[in-house]
XYZ file of N, CA and C in Angstrom:
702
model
N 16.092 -3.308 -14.103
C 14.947 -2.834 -14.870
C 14.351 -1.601 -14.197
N 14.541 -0.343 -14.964
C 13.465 0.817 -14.471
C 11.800 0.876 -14.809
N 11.328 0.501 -14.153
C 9.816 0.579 -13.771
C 8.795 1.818 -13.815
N 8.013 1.962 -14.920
C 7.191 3.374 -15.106
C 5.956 2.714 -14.419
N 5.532 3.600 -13.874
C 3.662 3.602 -13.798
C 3.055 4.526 -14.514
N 1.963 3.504 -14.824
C 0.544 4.858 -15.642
C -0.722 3.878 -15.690
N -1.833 4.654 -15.082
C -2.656 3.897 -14.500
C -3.624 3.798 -16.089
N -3.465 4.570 -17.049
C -4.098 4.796 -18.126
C -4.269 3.858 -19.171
N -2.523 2.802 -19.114
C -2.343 1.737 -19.904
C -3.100 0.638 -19.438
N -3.985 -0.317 -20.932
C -4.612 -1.778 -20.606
C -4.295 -2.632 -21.042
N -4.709 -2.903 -20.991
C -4.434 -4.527 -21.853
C -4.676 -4.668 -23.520
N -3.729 -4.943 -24.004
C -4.509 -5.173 -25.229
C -3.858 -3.852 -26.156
N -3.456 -2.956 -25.440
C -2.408 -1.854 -25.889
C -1.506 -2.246 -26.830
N -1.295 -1.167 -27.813
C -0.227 -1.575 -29.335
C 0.374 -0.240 -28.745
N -0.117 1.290 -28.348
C 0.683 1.730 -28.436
C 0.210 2.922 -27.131
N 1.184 3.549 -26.756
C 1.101 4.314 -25.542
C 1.793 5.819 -25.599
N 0.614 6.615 -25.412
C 1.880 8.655 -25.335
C 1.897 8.236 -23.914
N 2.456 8.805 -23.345
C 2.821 9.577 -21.751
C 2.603 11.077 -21.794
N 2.000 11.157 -21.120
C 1.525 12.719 -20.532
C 2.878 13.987 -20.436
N 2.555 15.387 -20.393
C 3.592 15.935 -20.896
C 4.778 15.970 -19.353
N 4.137 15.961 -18.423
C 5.107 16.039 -16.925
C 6.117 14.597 -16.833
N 5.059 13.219 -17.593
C 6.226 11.878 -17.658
C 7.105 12.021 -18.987
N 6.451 12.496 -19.859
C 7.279 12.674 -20.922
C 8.718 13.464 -20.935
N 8.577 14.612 -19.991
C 9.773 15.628 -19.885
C 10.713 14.588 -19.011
N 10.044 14.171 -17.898
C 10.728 13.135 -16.941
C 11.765 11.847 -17.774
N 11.244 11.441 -18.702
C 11.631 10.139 -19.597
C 12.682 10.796 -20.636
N 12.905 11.776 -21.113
C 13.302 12.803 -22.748
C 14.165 13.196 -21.777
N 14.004 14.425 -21.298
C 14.964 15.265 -20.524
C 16.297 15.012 -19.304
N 15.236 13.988 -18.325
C 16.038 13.766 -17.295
C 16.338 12.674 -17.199
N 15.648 11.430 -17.730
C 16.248 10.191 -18.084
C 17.172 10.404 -19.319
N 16.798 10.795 -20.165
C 17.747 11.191 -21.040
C 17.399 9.738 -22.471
N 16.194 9.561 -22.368
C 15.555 8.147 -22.959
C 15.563 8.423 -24.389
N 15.801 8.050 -25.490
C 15.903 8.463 -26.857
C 15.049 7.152 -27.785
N 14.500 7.568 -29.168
C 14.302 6.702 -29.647
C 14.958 5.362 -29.826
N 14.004 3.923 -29.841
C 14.450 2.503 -29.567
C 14.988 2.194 -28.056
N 14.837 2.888 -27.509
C 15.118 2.388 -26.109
C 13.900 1.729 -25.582
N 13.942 0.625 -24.399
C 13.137 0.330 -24.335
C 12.793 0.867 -22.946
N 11.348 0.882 -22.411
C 10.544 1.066 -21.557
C 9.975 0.025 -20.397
N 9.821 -0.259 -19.153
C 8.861 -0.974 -18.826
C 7.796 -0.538 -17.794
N 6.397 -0.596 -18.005
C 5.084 -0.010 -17.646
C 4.600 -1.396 -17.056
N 4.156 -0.500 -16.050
C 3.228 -1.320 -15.363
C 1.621 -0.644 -14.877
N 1.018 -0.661 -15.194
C -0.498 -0.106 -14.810
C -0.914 -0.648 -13.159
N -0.587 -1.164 -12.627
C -0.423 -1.308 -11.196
C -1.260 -2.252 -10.640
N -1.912 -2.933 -11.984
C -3.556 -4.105 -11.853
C -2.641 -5.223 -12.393
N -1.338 -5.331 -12.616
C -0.797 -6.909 -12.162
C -0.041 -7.108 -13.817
N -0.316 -6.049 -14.854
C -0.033 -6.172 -16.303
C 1.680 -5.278 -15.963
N 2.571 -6.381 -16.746
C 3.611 -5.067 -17.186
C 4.041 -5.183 -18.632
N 4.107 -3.964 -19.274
C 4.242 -3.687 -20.959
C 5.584 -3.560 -20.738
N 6.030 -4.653 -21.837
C 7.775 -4.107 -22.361
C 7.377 -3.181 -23.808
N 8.158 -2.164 -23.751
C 7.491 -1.292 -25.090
C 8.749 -0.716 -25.435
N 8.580 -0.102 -26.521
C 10.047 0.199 -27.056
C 9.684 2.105 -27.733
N 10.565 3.141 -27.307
C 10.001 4.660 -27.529
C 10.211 4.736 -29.352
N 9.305 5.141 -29.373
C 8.927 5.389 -31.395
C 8.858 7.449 -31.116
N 9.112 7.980 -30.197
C 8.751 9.096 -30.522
C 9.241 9.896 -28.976
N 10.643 10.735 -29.146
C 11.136 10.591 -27.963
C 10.712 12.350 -27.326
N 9.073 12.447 -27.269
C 9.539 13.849 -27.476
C 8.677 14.293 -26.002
N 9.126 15.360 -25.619
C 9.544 16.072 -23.893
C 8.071 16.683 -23.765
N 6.940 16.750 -24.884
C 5.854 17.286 -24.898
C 4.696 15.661 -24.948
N 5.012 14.553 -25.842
C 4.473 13.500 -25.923
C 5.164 12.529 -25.895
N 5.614 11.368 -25.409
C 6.504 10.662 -25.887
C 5.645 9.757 -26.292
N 6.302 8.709 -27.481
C 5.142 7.936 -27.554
C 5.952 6.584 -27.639
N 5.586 5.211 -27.107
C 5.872 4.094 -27.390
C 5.082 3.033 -28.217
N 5.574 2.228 -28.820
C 4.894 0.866 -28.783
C 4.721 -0.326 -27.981
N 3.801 -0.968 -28.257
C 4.022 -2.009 -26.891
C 4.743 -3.055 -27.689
N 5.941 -3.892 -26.849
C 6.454 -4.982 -27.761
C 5.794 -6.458 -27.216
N 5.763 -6.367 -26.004
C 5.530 -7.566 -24.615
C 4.820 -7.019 -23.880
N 3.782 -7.987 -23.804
C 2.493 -7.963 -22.505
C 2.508 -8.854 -21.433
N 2.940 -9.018 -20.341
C 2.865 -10.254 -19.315
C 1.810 -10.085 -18.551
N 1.756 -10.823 -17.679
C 0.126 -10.604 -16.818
C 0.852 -11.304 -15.465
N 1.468 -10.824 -13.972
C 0.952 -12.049 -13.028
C 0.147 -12.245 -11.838
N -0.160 -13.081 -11.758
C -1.345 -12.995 -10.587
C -1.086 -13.018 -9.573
N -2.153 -12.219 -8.809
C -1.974 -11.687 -7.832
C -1.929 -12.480 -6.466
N -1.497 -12.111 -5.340
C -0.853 -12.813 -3.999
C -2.563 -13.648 -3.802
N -2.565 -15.020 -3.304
C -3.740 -15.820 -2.609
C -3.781 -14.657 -0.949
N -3.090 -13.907 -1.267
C -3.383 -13.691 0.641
C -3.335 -12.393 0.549
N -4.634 -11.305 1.510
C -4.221 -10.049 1.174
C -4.249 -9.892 2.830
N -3.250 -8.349 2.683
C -3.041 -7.894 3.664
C -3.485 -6.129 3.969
N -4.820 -5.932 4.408
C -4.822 -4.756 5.211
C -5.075 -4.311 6.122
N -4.163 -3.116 6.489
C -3.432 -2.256 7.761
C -4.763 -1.191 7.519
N -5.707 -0.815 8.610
C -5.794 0.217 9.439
C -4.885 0.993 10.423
N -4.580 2.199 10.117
C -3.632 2.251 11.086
C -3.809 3.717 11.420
N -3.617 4.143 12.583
C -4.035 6.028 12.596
C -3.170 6.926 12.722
N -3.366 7.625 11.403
C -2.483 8.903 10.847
C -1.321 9.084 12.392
N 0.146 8.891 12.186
C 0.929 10.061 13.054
C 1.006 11.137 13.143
N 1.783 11.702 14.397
C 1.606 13.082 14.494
C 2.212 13.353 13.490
N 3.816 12.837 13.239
C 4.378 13.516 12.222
C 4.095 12.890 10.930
N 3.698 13.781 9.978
C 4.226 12.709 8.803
C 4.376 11.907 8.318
N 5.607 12.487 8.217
C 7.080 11.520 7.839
C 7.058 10.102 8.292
N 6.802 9.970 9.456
C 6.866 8.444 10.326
C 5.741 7.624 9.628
N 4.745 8.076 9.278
C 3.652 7.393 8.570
C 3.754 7.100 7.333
N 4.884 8.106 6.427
C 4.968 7.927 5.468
C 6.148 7.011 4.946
N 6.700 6.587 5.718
C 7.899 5.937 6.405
C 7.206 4.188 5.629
N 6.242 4.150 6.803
C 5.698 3.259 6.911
C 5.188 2.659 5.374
N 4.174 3.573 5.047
C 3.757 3.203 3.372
C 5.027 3.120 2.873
N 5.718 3.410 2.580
C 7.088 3.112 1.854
C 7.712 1.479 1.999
N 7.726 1.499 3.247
C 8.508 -0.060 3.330
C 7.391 -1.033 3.392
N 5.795 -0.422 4.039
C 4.942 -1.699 3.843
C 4.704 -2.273 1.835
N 4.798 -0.867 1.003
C 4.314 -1.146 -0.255
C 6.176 -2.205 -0.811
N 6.797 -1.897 -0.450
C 8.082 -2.627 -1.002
C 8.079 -3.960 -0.250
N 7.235 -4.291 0.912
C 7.224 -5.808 1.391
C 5.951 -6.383 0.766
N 4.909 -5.615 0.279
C 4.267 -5.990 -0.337
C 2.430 -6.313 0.280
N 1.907 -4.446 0.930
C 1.223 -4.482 1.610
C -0.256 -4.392 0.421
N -1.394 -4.795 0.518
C -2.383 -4.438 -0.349
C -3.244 -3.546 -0.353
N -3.789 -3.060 1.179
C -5.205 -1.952 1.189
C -3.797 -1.250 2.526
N -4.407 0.237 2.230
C -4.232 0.701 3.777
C -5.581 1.746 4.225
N -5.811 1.946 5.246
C -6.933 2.344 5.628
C -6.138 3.371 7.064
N -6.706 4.828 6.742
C -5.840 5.904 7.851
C -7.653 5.583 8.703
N -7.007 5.755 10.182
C -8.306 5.414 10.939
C -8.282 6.592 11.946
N -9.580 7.223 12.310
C -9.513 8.260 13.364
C -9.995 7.772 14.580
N -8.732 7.783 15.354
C -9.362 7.389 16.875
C -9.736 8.084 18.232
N -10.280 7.973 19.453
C -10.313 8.605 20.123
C -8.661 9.469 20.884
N -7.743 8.722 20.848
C -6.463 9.203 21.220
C -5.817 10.056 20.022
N -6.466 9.839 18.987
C -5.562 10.117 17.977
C -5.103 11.813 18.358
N -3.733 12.325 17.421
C -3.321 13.508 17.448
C -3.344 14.224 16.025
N -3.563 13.588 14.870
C -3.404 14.331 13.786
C -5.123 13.420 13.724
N -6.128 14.435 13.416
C -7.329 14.529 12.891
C -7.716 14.313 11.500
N -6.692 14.963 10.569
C -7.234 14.815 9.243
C -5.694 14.587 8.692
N -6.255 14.010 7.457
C -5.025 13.045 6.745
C -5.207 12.955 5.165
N -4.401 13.964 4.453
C -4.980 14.066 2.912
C -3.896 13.203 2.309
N -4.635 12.087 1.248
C -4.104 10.965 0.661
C -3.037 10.938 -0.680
N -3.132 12.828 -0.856
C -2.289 13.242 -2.329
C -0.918 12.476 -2.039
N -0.442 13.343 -1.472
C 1.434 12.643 -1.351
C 1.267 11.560 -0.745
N 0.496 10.865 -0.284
C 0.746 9.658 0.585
C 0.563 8.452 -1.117
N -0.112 8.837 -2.083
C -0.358 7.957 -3.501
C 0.562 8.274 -4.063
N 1.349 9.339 -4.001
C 2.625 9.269 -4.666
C 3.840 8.975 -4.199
N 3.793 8.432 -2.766
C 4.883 7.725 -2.335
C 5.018 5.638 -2.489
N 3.140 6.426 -2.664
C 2.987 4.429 -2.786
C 3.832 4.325 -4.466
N 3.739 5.270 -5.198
C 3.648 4.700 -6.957
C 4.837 4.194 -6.198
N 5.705 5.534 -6.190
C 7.418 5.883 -6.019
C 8.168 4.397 -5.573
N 7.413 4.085 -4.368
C 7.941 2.736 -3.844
C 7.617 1.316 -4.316
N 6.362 1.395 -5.735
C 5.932 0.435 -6.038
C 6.760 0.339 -7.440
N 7.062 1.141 -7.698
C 8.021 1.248 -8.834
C 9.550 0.718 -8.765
N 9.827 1.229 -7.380
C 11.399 0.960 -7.034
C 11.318 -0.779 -6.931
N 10.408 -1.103 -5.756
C 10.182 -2.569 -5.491
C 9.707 -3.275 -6.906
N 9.839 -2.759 -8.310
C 9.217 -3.687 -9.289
C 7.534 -4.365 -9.072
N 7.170 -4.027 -8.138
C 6.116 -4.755 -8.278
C 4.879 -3.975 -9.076
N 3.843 -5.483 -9.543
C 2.966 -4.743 -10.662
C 1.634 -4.693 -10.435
N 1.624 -4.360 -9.058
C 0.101 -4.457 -8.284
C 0.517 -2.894 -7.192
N -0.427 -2.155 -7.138
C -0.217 -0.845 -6.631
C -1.174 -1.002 -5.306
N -0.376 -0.992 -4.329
C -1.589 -0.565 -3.080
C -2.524 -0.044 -2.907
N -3.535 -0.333 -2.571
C -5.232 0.687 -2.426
C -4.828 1.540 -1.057
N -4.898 3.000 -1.052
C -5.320 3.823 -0.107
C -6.427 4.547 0.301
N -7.348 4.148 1.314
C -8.395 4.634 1.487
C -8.684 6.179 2.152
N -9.636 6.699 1.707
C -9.704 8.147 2.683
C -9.956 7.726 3.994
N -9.411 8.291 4.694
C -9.216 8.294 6.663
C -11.219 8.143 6.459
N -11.189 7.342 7.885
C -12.415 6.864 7.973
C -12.989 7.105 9.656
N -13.678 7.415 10.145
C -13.518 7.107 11.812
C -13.272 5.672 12.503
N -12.679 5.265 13.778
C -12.647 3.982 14.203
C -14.069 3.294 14.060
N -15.032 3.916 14.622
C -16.306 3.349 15.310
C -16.707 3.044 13.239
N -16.699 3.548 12.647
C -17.549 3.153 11.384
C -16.536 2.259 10.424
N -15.532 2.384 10.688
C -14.377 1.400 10.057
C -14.473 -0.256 10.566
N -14.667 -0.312 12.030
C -15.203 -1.618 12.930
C -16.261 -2.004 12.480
N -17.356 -1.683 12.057
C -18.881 -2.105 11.785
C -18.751 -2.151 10.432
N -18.041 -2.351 9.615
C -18.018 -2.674 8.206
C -17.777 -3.840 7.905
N -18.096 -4.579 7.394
C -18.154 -5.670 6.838
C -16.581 -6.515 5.767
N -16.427 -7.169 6.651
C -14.536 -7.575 6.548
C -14.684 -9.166 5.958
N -14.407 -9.830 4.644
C -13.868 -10.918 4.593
C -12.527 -11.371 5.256
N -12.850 -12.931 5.984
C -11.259 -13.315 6.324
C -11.603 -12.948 7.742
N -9.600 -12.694 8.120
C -9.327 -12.662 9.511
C -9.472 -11.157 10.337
N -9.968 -10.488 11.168
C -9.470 -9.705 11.951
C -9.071 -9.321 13.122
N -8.671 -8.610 13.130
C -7.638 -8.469 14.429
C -7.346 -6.530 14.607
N -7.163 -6.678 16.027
C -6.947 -5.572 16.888
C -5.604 -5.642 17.487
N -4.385 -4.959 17.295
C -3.437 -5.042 18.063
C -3.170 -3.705 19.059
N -3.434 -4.185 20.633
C -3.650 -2.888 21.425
C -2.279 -3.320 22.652
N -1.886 -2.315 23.622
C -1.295 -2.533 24.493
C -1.494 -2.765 25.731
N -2.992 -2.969 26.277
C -3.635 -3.281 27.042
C -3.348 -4.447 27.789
N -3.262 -4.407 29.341
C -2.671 -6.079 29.996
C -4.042 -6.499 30.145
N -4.570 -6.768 28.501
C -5.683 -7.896 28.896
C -5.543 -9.400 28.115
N -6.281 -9.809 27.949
C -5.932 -11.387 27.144
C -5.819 -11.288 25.816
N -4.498 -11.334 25.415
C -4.777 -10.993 24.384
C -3.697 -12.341 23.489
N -3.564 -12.526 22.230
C -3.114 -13.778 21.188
C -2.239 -13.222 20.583
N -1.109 -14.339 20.279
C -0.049 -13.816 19.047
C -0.545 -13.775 17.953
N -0.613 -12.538 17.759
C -0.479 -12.420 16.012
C -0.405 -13.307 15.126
N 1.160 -13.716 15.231
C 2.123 -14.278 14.053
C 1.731 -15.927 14.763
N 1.194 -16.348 15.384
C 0.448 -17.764 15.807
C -1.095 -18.007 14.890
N -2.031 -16.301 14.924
C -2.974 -16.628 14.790
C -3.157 -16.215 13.272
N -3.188 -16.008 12.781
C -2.980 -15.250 11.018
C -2.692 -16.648 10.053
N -3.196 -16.371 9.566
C -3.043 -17.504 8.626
C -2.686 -17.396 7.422
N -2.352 -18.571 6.498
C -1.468 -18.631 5.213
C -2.497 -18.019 4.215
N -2.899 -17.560 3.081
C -3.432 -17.649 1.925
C -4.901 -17.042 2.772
N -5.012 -16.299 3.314
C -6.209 -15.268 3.902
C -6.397 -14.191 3.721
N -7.425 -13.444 3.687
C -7.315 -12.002 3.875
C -7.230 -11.350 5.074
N -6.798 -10.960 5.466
C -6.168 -10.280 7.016
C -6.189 -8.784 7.090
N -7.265 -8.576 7.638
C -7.228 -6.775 8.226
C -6.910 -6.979 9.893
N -6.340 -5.835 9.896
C -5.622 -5.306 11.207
C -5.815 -3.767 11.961
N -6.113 -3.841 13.035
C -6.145 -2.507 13.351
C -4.664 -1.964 14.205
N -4.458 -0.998 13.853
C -3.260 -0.688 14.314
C -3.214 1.018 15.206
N -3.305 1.325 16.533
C -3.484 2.451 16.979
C -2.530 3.185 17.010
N -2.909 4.943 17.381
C -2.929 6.001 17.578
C -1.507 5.628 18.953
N -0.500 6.703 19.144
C 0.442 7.072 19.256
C -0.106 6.555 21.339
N -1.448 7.091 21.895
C -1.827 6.981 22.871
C -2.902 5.943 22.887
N -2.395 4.840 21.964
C -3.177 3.710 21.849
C -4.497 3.927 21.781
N -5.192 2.591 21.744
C -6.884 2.945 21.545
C -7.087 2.821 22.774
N -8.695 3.595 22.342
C -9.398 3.564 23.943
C -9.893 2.297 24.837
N -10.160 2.624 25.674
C -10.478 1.073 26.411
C -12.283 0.836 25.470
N -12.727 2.010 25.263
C -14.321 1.691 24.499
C -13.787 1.256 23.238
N -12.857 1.539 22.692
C -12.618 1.308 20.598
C -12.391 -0.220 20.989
N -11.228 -0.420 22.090
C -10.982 -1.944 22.275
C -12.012 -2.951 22.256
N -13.036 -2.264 23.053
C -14.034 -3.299 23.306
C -15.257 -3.498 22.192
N -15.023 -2.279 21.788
C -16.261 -1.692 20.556
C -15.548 -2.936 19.409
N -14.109 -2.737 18.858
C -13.354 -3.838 18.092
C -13.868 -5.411 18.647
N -13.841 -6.110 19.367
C -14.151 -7.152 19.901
C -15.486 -7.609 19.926
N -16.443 -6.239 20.005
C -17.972 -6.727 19.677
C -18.372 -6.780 18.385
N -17.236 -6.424 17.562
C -17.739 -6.627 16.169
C -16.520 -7.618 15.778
N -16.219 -8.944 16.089
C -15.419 -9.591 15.903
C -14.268 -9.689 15.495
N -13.184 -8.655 15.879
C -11.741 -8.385 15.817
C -11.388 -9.082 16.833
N -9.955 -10.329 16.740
C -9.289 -10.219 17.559
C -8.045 -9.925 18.607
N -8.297 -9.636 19.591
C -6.850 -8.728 20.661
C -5.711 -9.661 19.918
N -4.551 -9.293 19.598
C -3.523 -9.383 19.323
C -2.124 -8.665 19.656
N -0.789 -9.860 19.741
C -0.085 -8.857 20.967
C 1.231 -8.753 19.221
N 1.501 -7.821 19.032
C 3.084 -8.373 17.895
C 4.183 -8.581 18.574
N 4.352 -8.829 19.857
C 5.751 -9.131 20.738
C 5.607 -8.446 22.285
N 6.833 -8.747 22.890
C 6.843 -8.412 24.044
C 7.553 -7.418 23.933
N 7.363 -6.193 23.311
C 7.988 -4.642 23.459
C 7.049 -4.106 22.927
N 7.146 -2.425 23.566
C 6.182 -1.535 22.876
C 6.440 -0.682 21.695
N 5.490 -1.088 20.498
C 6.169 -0.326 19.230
C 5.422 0.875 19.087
N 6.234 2.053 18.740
C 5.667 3.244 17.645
C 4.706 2.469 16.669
N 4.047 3.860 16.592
C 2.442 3.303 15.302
C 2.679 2.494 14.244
N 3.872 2.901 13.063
C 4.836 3.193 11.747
C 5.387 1.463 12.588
N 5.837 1.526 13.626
C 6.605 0.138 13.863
C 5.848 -0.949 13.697
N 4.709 -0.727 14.424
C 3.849 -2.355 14.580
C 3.090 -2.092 13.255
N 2.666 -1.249 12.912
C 1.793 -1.410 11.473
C 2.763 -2.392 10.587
N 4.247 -1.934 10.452
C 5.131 -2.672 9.356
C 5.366 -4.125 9.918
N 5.388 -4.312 11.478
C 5.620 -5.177 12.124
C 4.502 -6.471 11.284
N 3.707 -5.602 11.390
C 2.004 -6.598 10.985
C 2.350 -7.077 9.826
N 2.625 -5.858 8.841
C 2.708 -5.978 7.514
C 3.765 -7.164 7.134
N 4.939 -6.974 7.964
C 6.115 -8.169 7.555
C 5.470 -10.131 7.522
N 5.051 -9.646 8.979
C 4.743 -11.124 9.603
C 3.363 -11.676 8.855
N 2.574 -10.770 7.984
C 1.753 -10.991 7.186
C 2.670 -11.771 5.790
N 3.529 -11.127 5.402
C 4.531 -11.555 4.695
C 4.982 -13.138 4.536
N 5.486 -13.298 5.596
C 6.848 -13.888 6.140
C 5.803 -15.376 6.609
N 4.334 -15.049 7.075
C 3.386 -16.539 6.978
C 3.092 -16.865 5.497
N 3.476 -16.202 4.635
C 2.798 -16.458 3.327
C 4.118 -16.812 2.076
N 5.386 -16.706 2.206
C 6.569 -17.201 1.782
C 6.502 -18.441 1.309
C-alpha cells in the first residue's frame, strides 16, 4: 500500500483535491489515472481509502470510498535531544525514530551544545517521508528547539529521565520505564551535558539513566531510547 499525507483531510470527507505540487507528484510521476485507488492518511490516526474521479496534474480530485480510524499507542514516547553538529546524523535519527514509532521530539539547547540553532522545515518533511513509508497514521510532533534550563522546568506528565555519561549513580533505563506511560527523555549534546544541566535535570525531577555499558553518539542513544521505549510496550 502507497501511503499519501495531507494534513487538510477530516473526517467525515466525501471528497478530496490535492494541491497542485501533490497533484503533479500523483498524475505525472506516479503516473496515477482515473479509478485508481489512493490511500490518505491525515496523520491524527484517520486513513481514507478513496478512489481518483479527476486525474489532473493542476487538481486531482478523489472521492472518499473507506474511512478507518485507529487508536492511538496507551504509551507515548518523547525524545529531547540536542541538535548535531551535522545534520544528517540527526536527521538520521528522526527517520528511524518516526518508523519505530516515536511521538513528540523536542531539539534542546545545551551548554556543550555545537549547532545553536535548528530550523524544523526539512526536519517535518523527513518526518511525513518516513511516516508514510512506515504506513503509520499518526505523524510525530516536532517542537521548535527550546533551551535546556526552560525545557527542565516545564511541566511533564508520566516518567522522566536524563540519560548522561557521568560516573555518578545512575539507573537502567530499560529496568525503569514503564509499560503504557508517557516517557520524556533527555538526550545530550555531542560533549554531553553539563555537570549544572545534570543537576539542574534532577532538581526538577528527571531521572539519571544509563542505556548500556558503551558510549553512544547523540542520533545513537536518542534511537536507543526510542527502541527500548518500543520494545517495553510490544
Amino acid at each position: 500500500m502507497q501511503l499519501f499525507y495531507n494534513s487538510n483531510i477530516k473526517q467525515g470527507d466525501t471528497s478530496f483535491f490535492f494541491d497542485k505540487d501533490e497533484s503533479k507528484h500523483i498524475v505525472k510521476v506516479l503516473r496515477k489515472k482515473e479509478s485508481d485507488k489512493i490511500f490518505i492518511t491525515n496523520g491524527l490516526g484517520y486513513l481514507f481509502e478513496s478512489e481518483i474521479v479527476l486525474a489532473s496534474e493542476k487538481k486531482c480530485e478523489v472521492k472518499i470510498i473507506k474511512e478507518t480510524f485507529q487508536e492511538s499507542d496507551k504509551f507515548y514516547t518523547h525524545i529531547a535531544v540536542a541538535p548535531t553538529k551535522m545534520n544528517d546524523r540527526l536527521e538520521w535519527f528522526l527517520e528511524k525514530a518516526t518508523e519505530i514509532g516515536i511521538h513528540e521530539i523536542t531539539p534542546i539547547i545545551c551548554d556543550h551544545s555545537e549547532r545553536k540553532v535548528y530550523k524544523i522545515d526539512r526536519a517535518e518533511k523527513i518526518i511525513q517521508a518516513a511516516m508514510k513509508q512506515s504506513l503509520h497514521y499518526y505523524i510525530p510532533k516536532i517542537n521548535e528547539p527550546i533551551s535546556f534550563s526552560q525545557f527542565v522546568k516545564s511541566n511533564f506528565e508520566g516518567q522522566k529521565f536524563i540519560a548522561h555519561c557521568e560516573e555518578t549513580d545512575k539507573k537502567s533505563f530499560k529496568m525503569e520505564a514503564k509499560k503504557d506511560e508517557k516517557i520524556t527523555i533527555l538526550i545530550g549534546p555531542e560533549g554531553d551535558f553539563s555537570t549544572k544541566e545534570i543537576n539542574l535535570a534532577t532538581e526538577n525531577h528527571f531521572i539519571p539513566v544509563t542505556l548500556g555499558n558503551t558510549r553512544l553518539r547523540t542520533e545513537t542513544a536518542a534511537l536507543v531510547a526510542c527502541h527500548t521505549i518500543a520494545l517495553i510496550n510490544e
